[in-house]
mmCIF file of C-alpha atoms in Angstrom:
data_model
loop_
_atom_site.group_PDB
_atom_site.id
_atom_site.type_symbol
_atom_site.label_atom_id
_atom_site.label_comp_id
_atom_site.label_asym_id
_atom_site.label_seq_id
_atom_site.Cartn_x
_atom_site.Cartn_y
_atom_site.Cartn_z
ATOM 1 C CA MET A 640 166.317 112.536 70.450
ATOM 2 C CA ASP A 641 165.933 109.903 73.335
ATOM 3 C CA TYR A 642 162.216 108.809 73.069
ATOM 4 C CA LYS A 643 161.394 109.187 76.920
ATOM 5 C CA LYS A 644 162.737 112.625 77.016
ATOM 6 C CA SER A 645 160.642 113.279 73.352
ATOM 7 C CA GLU A 646 157.707 111.483 75.130
ATOM 8 C CA ARG A 647 158.087 114.309 78.868
ATOM 9 C CA ILE A 648 158.457 117.272 75.977
ATOM 10 C CA VAL A 649 154.725 116.118 74.998
ATOM 11 C CA MET A 650 153.287 115.482 78.343
ATOM 12 C CA ASN A 651 154.383 119.331 79.233
ATOM 13 C CA SER A 652 151.924 120.438 76.397
ATOM 14 C CA ALA A 653 149.334 117.627 77.424
ATOM 15 C CA LYS A 654 149.173 119.980 80.226
ATOM 16 C CA ASN A 655 148.096 122.983 78.524
ATOM 17 C CA VAL A 656 145.635 121.248 76.656
ATOM 18 C CA LEU A 657 144.220 119.665 79.611
ATOM 19 C CA MET A 658 143.734 123.759 81.396
ATOM 20 C CA LEU A 659 142.270 124.574 78.645
ATOM 21 C CA LEU A 660 139.875 122.103 78.651
ATOM 22 C CA VAL A 661 138.982 122.536 82.243
ATOM 23 C CA VAL A 662 138.179 126.161 81.138
ATOM 24 C CA LEU A 663 136.189 125.022 78.282
ATOM 25 C CA TYR A 664 134.338 122.459 80.771
ATOM 26 C CA HIS A 665 133.614 125.420 83.032
ATOM 27 C CA SER A 666 132.594 127.908 80.122
ATOM 28 C CA MET A 667 129.755 125.578 79.150
ATOM 29 C CA LEU A 668 128.071 124.319 82.141
ATOM 30 C CA CYS A 669 125.910 127.193 82.767
ATOM 31 C CA CYS A 670 124.345 126.217 79.246
ATOM 32 C CA THR A 671 123.979 122.830 80.554
ATOM 33 C CA GLU A 672 120.779 122.706 82.788
ATOM 34 C CA ILE A 673 123.455 121.887 85.628
ATOM 35 C CA SER A 674 122.826 124.328 88.510
ATOM 36 C CA TRP A 675 126.561 125.867 88.520
ATOM 37 C CA GLY A 676 127.228 129.738 88.654
ATOM 38 C CA PRO A 677 125.003 132.760 89.189
ATOM 39 C CA GLN A 678 122.873 132.227 86.539
ATOM 40 C CA SER A 679 121.430 129.172 84.707
ATOM 41 C CA ALA A 680 121.869 130.745 80.846
ATOM 42 C CA TYR A 681 118.051 131.420 79.353
ATOM 43 C CA GLN A 682 118.871 128.595 76.515
ATOM 44 C CA THR A 683 120.466 125.534 77.158
ATOM 45 C CA SER A 684 121.536 122.546 75.313
ATOM 46 C CA ARG A 685 121.493 119.039 75.772
ATOM 47 C CA ILE A 686 124.344 118.379 73.576
ATOM 48 C CA LEU A 687 126.943 120.455 75.423
ATOM 49 C CA TYR A 688 125.542 118.695 78.723
ATOM 50 C CA PHE A 689 126.942 115.423 77.025
ATOM 51 C CA VAL A 690 129.866 117.456 76.188
ATOM 52 C CA ALA A 691 130.422 118.241 79.544
ATOM 53 C CA GLN A 692 129.779 115.070 81.404
ATOM 54 C CA PHE A 693 132.409 113.465 78.557
ATOM 55 C CA LEU A 694 135.176 116.162 79.421
ATOM 56 C CA ASN A 695 134.374 115.550 83.167
ATOM 57 C CA CYS A 696 135.424 111.906 82.888
ATOM 58 C CA ILE A 697 138.777 113.091 81.423
ATOM 59 C CA HIS A 698 140.094 116.280 82.032
ATOM 60 C CA ILE A 699 141.331 116.321 85.641
ATOM 61 C CA TYR A 700 141.743 112.431 85.783
ATOM 62 C CA ALA A 701 144.220 113.165 82.496
ATOM 63 C CA PHE A 702 145.840 116.301 84.303
ATOM 64 C CA THR A 703 146.179 114.088 87.565
ATOM 65 C CA PHE A 704 147.836 111.476 85.342
ATOM 66 C CA VAL A 705 150.358 113.832 84.094
ATOM 67 C CA SER A 706 151.245 115.007 87.109
ATOM 68 C CA GLY A 707 152.270 111.049 88.373
ATOM 69 C CA TYR A 708 154.282 111.134 85.403
ATOM 70 C CA VAL A 709 156.318 114.281 86.139
ATOM 71 C CA TYR A 710 156.240 112.994 89.660
ATOM 72 C CA ALA A 711 157.942 109.664 88.556
ATOM 73 C CA TYR A 712 160.434 111.391 86.449
ATOM 74 C CA LEU A 713 161.397 113.760 88.757
ATOM 75 C CA ARG A 714 161.529 111.014 91.931
ATOM 76 C CA TYR A 715 163.526 108.192 90.279
ATOM 77 C CA GLU A 716 165.525 110.004 87.550
ATOM 78 C CA THR A 717 166.178 113.431 89.504
ATOM 79 C CA ASP A 718 167.307 114.036 93.050
ATOM 80 C CA ARG A 719 164.898 116.547 93.206
ATOM 81 C CA TYR A 720 162.263 114.208 95.126
ATOM 82 C CA SER A 721 164.542 111.997 97.139
ATOM 83 C CA ASP A 722 163.995 113.952 100.787
ATOM 84 C CA TRP A 723 160.250 113.691 101.943
ATOM 85 C CA LYS A 724 160.439 116.427 104.573
ATOM 86 C CA THR A 725 161.931 118.621 101.450
ATOM 87 C CA VAL A 726 159.182 117.574 98.843
ATOM 88 C CA ILE A 727 156.244 117.695 101.322
ATOM 89 C CA PHE A 728 157.657 121.516 102.240
ATOM 90 C CA LYS A 729 158.011 122.103 98.371
ATOM 91 C CA LYS A 730 154.676 121.540 97.622
ATOM 92 C CA THR A 731 153.265 123.073 100.398
ATOM 93 C CA ARG A 732 154.598 126.108 99.154
ATOM 94 C CA ARG A 733 153.431 125.513 95.548
ATOM 95 C CA LEU A 734 150.033 124.299 96.190
ATOM 96 C CA LEU A 735 148.808 124.626 99.575
ATOM 97 C CA LEU A 736 149.918 128.371 100.101
ATOM 98 C CA PRO A 737 148.332 129.684 96.860
ATOM 99 C CA TYR A 738 145.035 127.570 97.862
ATOM 100 C CA VAL A 739 145.049 130.197 101.439
ATOM 101 C CA ALA A 740 145.708 133.227 98.872
ATOM 102 C CA ALA A 741 143.573 132.483 96.264
ATOM 103 C CA ALA A 742 140.613 131.923 98.708
ATOM 104 C CA ILE A 743 141.285 135.271 100.668
ATOM 105 C CA PHE A 744 141.789 137.281 98.243
ATOM 106 C CA TRP A 745 140.001 135.889 95.308
ATOM 107 C CA VAL A 746 137.036 132.734 95.861
ATOM 108 C CA ILE A 747 136.044 133.722 98.829
ATOM 109 C CA PRO A 748 134.852 137.299 98.137
ATOM 110 C CA PHE A 749 133.299 136.071 95.037
ATOM 111 C CA TYR A 750 131.445 133.713 96.920
ATOM 112 C CA CYS A 751 130.038 135.629 99.040
ATOM 113 C CA PHE A 752 129.085 138.533 96.480
ATOM 114 C CA PHE A 753 127.087 135.655 94.812
ATOM 115 C CA TRP A 754 125.594 133.947 97.315
ATOM 116 C CA ARG A 755 125.288 135.585 100.699
ATOM 117 C CA PRO A 756 126.899 132.217 102.931
ATOM 118 C CA SER A 757 126.466 131.690 106.914
ATOM 119 C CA ALA A 758 130.023 132.054 108.410
ATOM 120 C CA LYS A 759 129.721 128.384 109.174
ATOM 121 C CA GLU A 760 129.098 127.733 105.551
ATOM 122 C CA LEU A 761 132.572 129.250 104.627
ATOM 123 C CA ALA A 762 134.385 127.504 107.429
ATOM 124 C CA ILE A 763 133.223 124.234 106.060
ATOM 125 C CA LYS A 764 133.686 124.811 102.493
ATOM 126 C CA TYR A 765 137.326 126.560 102.623
ATOM 127 C CA LEU A 766 138.549 126.646 106.038
ATOM 128 C CA LEU A 767 137.809 122.882 106.117
ATOM 129 C CA GLY A 768 138.355 122.318 102.278
ATOM 130 C CA VAL A 769 134.743 120.176 101.931
ATOM 131 C CA ALA A 770 133.994 121.929 98.695
ATOM 132 C CA PRO A 771 136.399 124.839 97.813
ATOM 133 C CA SER A 772 135.257 125.943 94.189
ATOM 134 C CA GLN A 773 138.374 125.035 91.817
ATOM 135 C CA LEU A 774 140.678 124.965 94.762
ATOM 136 C CA TRP A 775 139.545 121.676 95.614
ATOM 137 C CA PHE A 776 142.291 120.412 92.732
ATOM 138 C CA LEU A 777 145.499 121.833 94.853
ATOM 139 C CA LEU A 778 144.533 120.348 98.158
ATOM 140 C CA MET A 779 143.620 116.542 96.179
ATOM 141 C CA LEU A 780 146.797 116.998 94.506
ATOM 142 C CA PHE A 781 149.017 117.687 97.721
ATOM 143 C CA TRP A 782 147.583 114.456 99.180
ATOM 144 C CA GLN A 783 149.480 112.327 96.577
ATOM 145 C CA PHE A 784 152.606 113.560 97.255
ATOM 146 C CA VAL A 785 152.161 112.546 100.984
ATOM 147 C CA PHE A 786 150.153 109.091 99.745
ATOM 148 C CA PHE A 787 153.397 108.439 97.194
ATOM 149 C CA GLN A 788 156.297 109.582 98.501
ATOM 150 C CA PRO A 789 156.940 107.016 101.106
ATOM 151 C CA LEU A 790 155.306 104.292 98.512
ATOM 152 C CA ALA A 791 157.774 105.203 95.645
ATOM 153 C CA ASP A 792 160.619 103.259 96.824
ATOM 154 C CA ARG A 793 157.875 99.561 96.840
ATOM 155 C CA ILE A 794 156.552 100.650 93.469
ATOM 156 C CA THR A 795 158.141 98.812 90.667
ATOM 157 C CA VAL A 796 156.782 97.904 87.026
ATOM 158 C CA GLN A 797 157.080 94.133 87.957
ATOM 159 C CA ARG A 798 153.857 92.814 86.515
ATOM 160 C CA LYS A 799 152.931 91.362 89.950
ATOM 161 C CA LYS A 800 153.475 94.454 92.196
ATOM 162 C CA ILE A 801 151.611 96.449 89.407
ATOM 163 C CA CYS A 802 148.440 94.435 89.488
ATOM 164 C CA LEU A 803 148.933 94.358 93.303
ATOM 165 C CA PHE A 804 148.644 98.180 93.573
ATOM 166 C CA LEU A 805 146.375 98.351 90.392
ATOM 167 C CA THR A 806 143.553 96.517 92.409
ATOM 168 C CA ALA A 807 144.338 98.286 95.729
ATOM 169 C CA PHE A 808 144.055 101.830 94.254
ATOM 170 C CA LEU A 809 140.635 100.641 92.327
ATOM 171 C CA LEU A 810 139.260 99.732 95.609
ATOM 172 C CA LEU A 811 140.031 103.133 96.978
ATOM 173 C CA HIS A 812 138.939 104.898 93.639
ATOM 174 C CA TYR A 813 135.059 103.829 94.843
ATOM 175 C CA LEU A 814 135.873 104.144 98.576
ATOM 176 C CA PRO A 815 134.942 107.604 98.736
ATOM 177 C CA THR A 816 131.529 107.113 96.982
ATOM 178 C CA VAL A 817 130.560 104.177 99.795
ATOM 179 C CA LEU A 818 131.776 107.303 102.317
ATOM 180 C CA SER A 819 129.744 110.088 101.095
ATOM 181 C CA VAL A 820 126.393 107.358 101.416
ATOM 182 C CA VAL A 821 127.277 107.213 105.159
ATOM 183 C CA HIS A 822 127.977 110.877 105.045
ATOM 184 C CA VAL A 823 131.314 111.112 105.905
ATOM 185 C CA PRO A 824 132.763 114.745 105.205
ATOM 186 C CA ASN A 825 135.564 115.100 102.553
ATOM 187 C CA VAL A 826 137.444 116.949 104.755
ATOM 188 C CA PHE A 827 140.768 118.831 103.082
ATOM 189 C CA GLN A 828 139.646 116.536 99.997
ATOM 190 C CA PHE A 829 140.934 113.639 101.581
ATOM 191 C CA LEU A 830 138.398 111.344 99.881
ATOM 192 C CA THR A 831 138.576 113.053 96.349
ATOM 193 C CA ALA A 832 142.573 112.255 96.438
ATOM 194 C CA LEU A 833 141.857 109.035 97.590
ATOM 195 C CA ARG A 834 139.596 108.562 94.117
ATOM 196 C CA TYR A 835 142.220 109.733 91.940
ATOM 197 C CA ALA A 836 145.184 108.009 93.434
ATOM 198 C CA LEU A 837 144.412 105.841 90.702
ATOM 199 C CA PHE A 838 145.308 108.251 87.968
ATOM 200 C CA PHE A 839 148.534 109.611 90.044
ATOM 201 C CA TYR A 840 149.480 105.979 89.855
ATOM 202 C CA LEU A 841 148.829 105.342 86.472
ATOM 203 C CA GLY A 842 150.961 108.482 85.695
ATOM 204 C CA ILE A 843 153.775 106.750 87.395
ATOM 205 C CA VAL A 844 154.251 103.346 85.456
ATOM 206 C CA PHE A 845 153.500 104.761 81.991
ATOM 207 C CA ARG A 846 156.512 106.740 82.671
ATOM 208 C CA ARG A 847 158.469 103.639 84.057
ATOM 209 C CA THR A 848 157.443 101.428 81.284
ATOM 210 C CA ASP A 849 158.690 101.539 77.710
ATOM 211 C CA THR A 850 155.408 102.407 75.976
ATOM 212 C CA ARG A 851 156.826 102.605 72.512
ATOM 213 C CA LYS A 852 154.247 99.882 71.688
ATOM 214 C CA PHE A 853 151.080 100.870 72.568
ATOM 215 C CA ILE A 854 151.627 104.756 70.729
ATOM 216 C CA THR A 855 149.521 103.816 68.224
ATOM 217 C CA TRP A 856 147.138 104.755 65.826
ATOM 218 C CA LYS A 857 144.836 101.130 66.167
ATOM 219 C CA VAL A 858 145.869 101.367 69.916
ATOM 220 C CA LEU A 859 144.261 104.760 69.768
ATOM 221 C CA GLU A 860 141.255 103.853 67.596
ATOM 222 C CA GLY A 861 140.321 101.051 69.675
ATOM 223 C CA GLY A 862 140.976 103.233 73.227
ATOM 224 C CA THR A 863 138.714 106.030 71.400
ATOM 225 C CA ILE A 864 135.932 103.705 70.762
ATOM 226 C CA ALA A 865 136.159 101.843 73.952
ATOM 227 C CA THR A 866 135.775 105.331 75.812
ATOM 228 C CA ILE A 867 132.785 106.308 73.753
ATOM 229 C CA LEU A 868 130.852 103.056 74.382
ATOM 230 C CA LEU A 869 131.746 102.912 78.200
ATOM 231 C CA PHE A 870 130.633 106.436 78.730
ATOM 232 C CA ALA A 871 127.093 106.096 76.305
ATOM 233 C CA GLY A 872 126.570 102.831 78.612
ATOM 234 C CA GLN A 873 127.312 104.872 81.807
ATOM 235 C CA GLN A 874 124.663 107.657 80.277
ATOM 236 C CA ILE A 875 122.175 105.017 79.681
ATOM 237 C CA LEU A 876 122.151 103.710 83.267
ATOM 238 C CA LEU A 877 122.402 106.966 85.262
ATOM 239 C CA SER A 878 119.091 107.391 83.496
ATOM 240 C CA GLN A 879 117.431 104.298 85.011
ATOM 241 C CA GLY A 880 116.819 102.787 88.502
ATOM 242 C CA VAL A 881 118.706 102.185 91.832
ATOM 243 C CA LEU A 882 120.409 99.045 90.347
ATOM 244 C CA SER A 883 121.479 100.565 87.064
ATOM 245 C CA LYS A 884 123.121 103.931 89.098
ATOM 246 C CA ALA A 885 125.371 101.426 90.866
ATOM 247 C CA ILE A 886 126.603 99.527 87.982
ATOM 248 C CA ALA A 887 127.090 102.922 86.154
ATOM 249 C CA MET A 888 129.395 103.634 89.332
ATOM 250 C CA GLY A 889 131.213 100.992 88.343
ATOM 251 C CA ILE A 890 131.562 101.403 85.316
ATOM 252 C CA SER A 891 132.815 105.545 85.917
ATOM 253 C CA PRO A 892 136.405 104.675 86.649
ATOM 254 C CA PHE A 893 137.113 102.631 83.348
ATOM 255 C CA VAL A 894 135.750 105.357 81.354
ATOM 256 C CA SER A 895 138.242 107.985 82.520
ATOM 257 C CA ILE A 896 141.257 105.146 82.440
ATOM 258 C CA PHE A 897 140.200 104.727 78.561
ATOM 259 C CA GLY A 898 139.615 108.318 77.954
ATOM 260 C CA THR A 899 143.188 109.453 80.032
ATOM 261 C CA TYR A 900 145.383 107.023 77.782
ATOM 262 C CA SER A 901 143.032 107.902 74.798
ATOM 263 C CA PHE A 902 144.030 111.583 75.336
ATOM 264 C CA ILE A 903 147.734 111.276 75.869
ATOM 265 C CA ILE A 904 148.337 108.723 73.421
ATOM 266 C CA ALA A 905 146.397 111.099 70.818
ATOM 267 C CA CYS A 906 149.075 113.833 72.042
ATOM 268 C CA LEU A 907 152.517 111.563 71.784
ATOM 269 C CA LEU A 908 151.194 110.966 68.116
ATOM 270 C CA LEU A 909 150.408 114.142 66.948
ATOM 271 C CA ASN A 910 153.360 115.484 68.899
ATOM 272 C CA ARG A 911 155.749 112.610 68.123
ATOM 273 C CA LYS A 912 158.532 114.679 67.344
ATOM 274 C CA SER A 913 157.934 117.853 69.076
ATOM 275 C CA PRO A 914 161.276 119.822 70.074
ATOM 276 C CA GLU A 915 161.259 121.192 73.359
ATOM 277 C CA GLY A 916 161.289 124.815 72.590
ATOM 278 C CA LYS A 917 160.779 128.259 75.148
ATOM 279 C CA ALA A 918 157.560 127.691 77.591
ATOM 280 C CA SER A 919 154.511 129.682 75.954
ATOM 281 C CA VAL A 920 152.253 132.418 77.839
ATOM 282 C CA ILE A 921 149.723 129.616 78.450
ATOM 283 C CA GLN A 922 152.222 127.693 79.395
ATOM 284 C CA LYS A 923 153.719 129.962 82.058
ATOM 285 C CA SER A 924 150.156 131.045 83.592
ATOM 286 C CA GLY A 925 148.633 127.651 83.516
ATOM 287 C CA MET A 926 148.320 127.642 87.284
ATOM 288 C CA THR A 927 147.517 131.074 87.652
ATOM 289 C CA VAL A 928 144.473 130.466 84.895
ATOM 290 C CA TYR A 929 143.452 127.042 87.034
ATOM 291 C CA LEU A 930 143.023 129.935 90.446
ATOM 292 C CA PHE A 931 141.331 132.566 88.587
ATOM 293 C CA HIS A 932 139.434 131.558 85.530
ATOM 294 C CA GLN A 933 135.901 130.107 87.225
ATOM 295 C CA GLN A 934 134.855 133.822 88.616
ATOM 296 C CA ILE A 935 135.850 135.379 85.644
ATOM 297 C CA ILE A 936 133.566 132.993 83.906
ATOM 298 C CA TYR A 937 130.690 133.819 86.984
ATOM 299 C CA LEU A 938 131.241 137.579 85.589
ATOM 300 C CA SER A 939 131.003 136.769 81.777
ATOM 301 C CA ILE A 940 128.101 134.675 82.386
ATOM 302 C CA CYS A 941 126.334 137.548 84.105
ATOM 303 C CA LEU A 942 127.031 140.403 81.186
ATOM 304 C CA PHE A 943 126.922 137.968 78.070
ATOM 305 C CA ASN A 944 124.067 136.093 79.579
ATOM 306 C CA LYS A 945 120.657 136.712 77.624
ATOM 307 C CA PRO A 946 117.173 135.209 76.033
ATOM 308 C CA TRP A 947 118.755 135.559 72.271
ATOM 309 C CA MET A 948 122.088 134.041 73.441
ATOM 310 C CA PRO A 949 122.898 130.732 71.810
ATOM 311 C CA PRO A 950 124.405 128.418 74.265
ATOM 312 C CA ALA A 951 126.990 127.724 71.806
ATOM 313 C CA ALA A 952 127.783 131.175 71.544
ATOM 314 C CA LEU A 953 127.679 132.002 75.279
ATOM 315 C CA THR A 954 129.686 129.113 75.949
ATOM 316 C CA LEU A 955 132.802 130.730 73.079
ATOM 317 C CA LEU A 956 132.544 133.955 75.067
ATOM 318 C CA ASN A 957 132.447 132.655 78.358
ATOM 319 C CA PHE A 958 135.770 130.745 77.571
ATOM 320 C CA VAL A 959 137.728 133.628 75.083
ATOM 321 C CA VAL A 960 136.822 135.813 78.968
ATOM 322 C CA GLY A 961 137.921 133.066 81.127
ATOM 323 C CA LEU A 962 141.088 132.431 79.544
ATOM 324 C CA SER A 963 142.605 135.797 78.172
ATOM 325 C CA GLY A 964 141.170 136.914 81.997
ATOM 326 C CA GLY A 965 143.251 134.237 83.667
ATOM 327 C CA ILE A 966 146.452 135.644 81.259
ATOM 328 C CA ALA A 967 145.739 138.883 82.176
ATOM 329 C CA ILE A 968 146.077 138.272 85.909
ATOM 330 C CA TYR A 969 149.118 136.091 85.547
ATOM 331 C CA LEU A 970 150.786 139.110 83.594
ATOM 332 C CA ILE A 971 149.939 141.345 86.650
ATOM 333 C CA LEU A 972 150.590 139.139 89.496
ATOM 334 C CA ARG A 973 154.020 138.389 88.104
ATOM 335 C CA LYS A 974 155.337 141.700 88.501
ATOM 336 C CA TRP A 975 155.689 141.812 92.111
ATOM 337 C CA LYS A 976 157.899 139.176 94.154
ATOM 338 C CA ILE A 977 154.881 139.036 97.021
ATOM 339 C CA THR A 978 152.301 137.945 94.169
ATOM 340 C CA ARG A 979 154.485 135.460 92.701
ATOM 341 C CA PHE A 980 155.447 134.107 96.245
ATOM 342 C CA LEU A 981 151.918 133.727 97.326
ATOM 343 C CA PHE A 982 150.340 132.398 93.889
ATOM 344 C CA ALA A 983 153.620 130.435 92.801
ATOM 345 C CA ILE A 984 154.221 131.639 89.595
ATOM 346 C CA GLY A 985 157.420 131.155 87.854
ATOM 347 C CA GLU A 986 157.916 127.991 90.380
#
């Protein structure tokens, strides 16, 4: 099998793992002393706090990387992404329509039930997309296609061009943090999209590069050690003064870059000869699980959060309920044409 074809197959599997990590991340947040969800766990864990922080440095960044990788394949190796208007129309159906449908029929009702927000707060969070719960990812990803479709013909794998684009996207990664200091609102997740553009670009470059010489156990070992050391340094700096926190902010993208590459290399090494098989239910339901899992976990927290419940057990229960509940909703929604259309099921 052609190496790049087998690499692409592994990337599809990587998306499944990343979706599971997203569910796991949200499953443990209530046990980490971080204010998240309708309740905080009676018992919290400092270990789970650091595990959650570590996952947060990698999982969505890696997801964006894989999205950029798939985009590069479709844009440069097929004719499916050749027309700008067609791409934006498809992504409006695939990302913005599910955003609206999930917000109206699922996310907003739960938010109103648990937090009793004002109409103004709802408008800011969801109509303007400033803080739309887990749906922020859909808006952020839509912007990547808006950014990169007109740039696609200028992106090459020449060393000078790569250095130029990397510098530009690295600066864009820091820009939202600077703008947030002066209270620039993150309308429609535009600022978040600037932060993640670096990883979408890295995914594009990875697809267009002969990566075989980098996919080794030694590279994985070095990348993993670098990720852990950078993460540890970042966490230490965050507990210090203002200057130390600024340095931690500077380190942040490099933790995510090394972590993302280490995750991708691990997937490629462990699944190097994976055949292209029939999509599993987890792969088919991935988008639906993402859209619905967070509020299912809210319900799980309310049900299982007890004074005697260990943090690890509550995390596991949240994960099982969130994942199985999301898959169950997928199996229900795929039965009707209208729900398949609204939530982009089977596309």
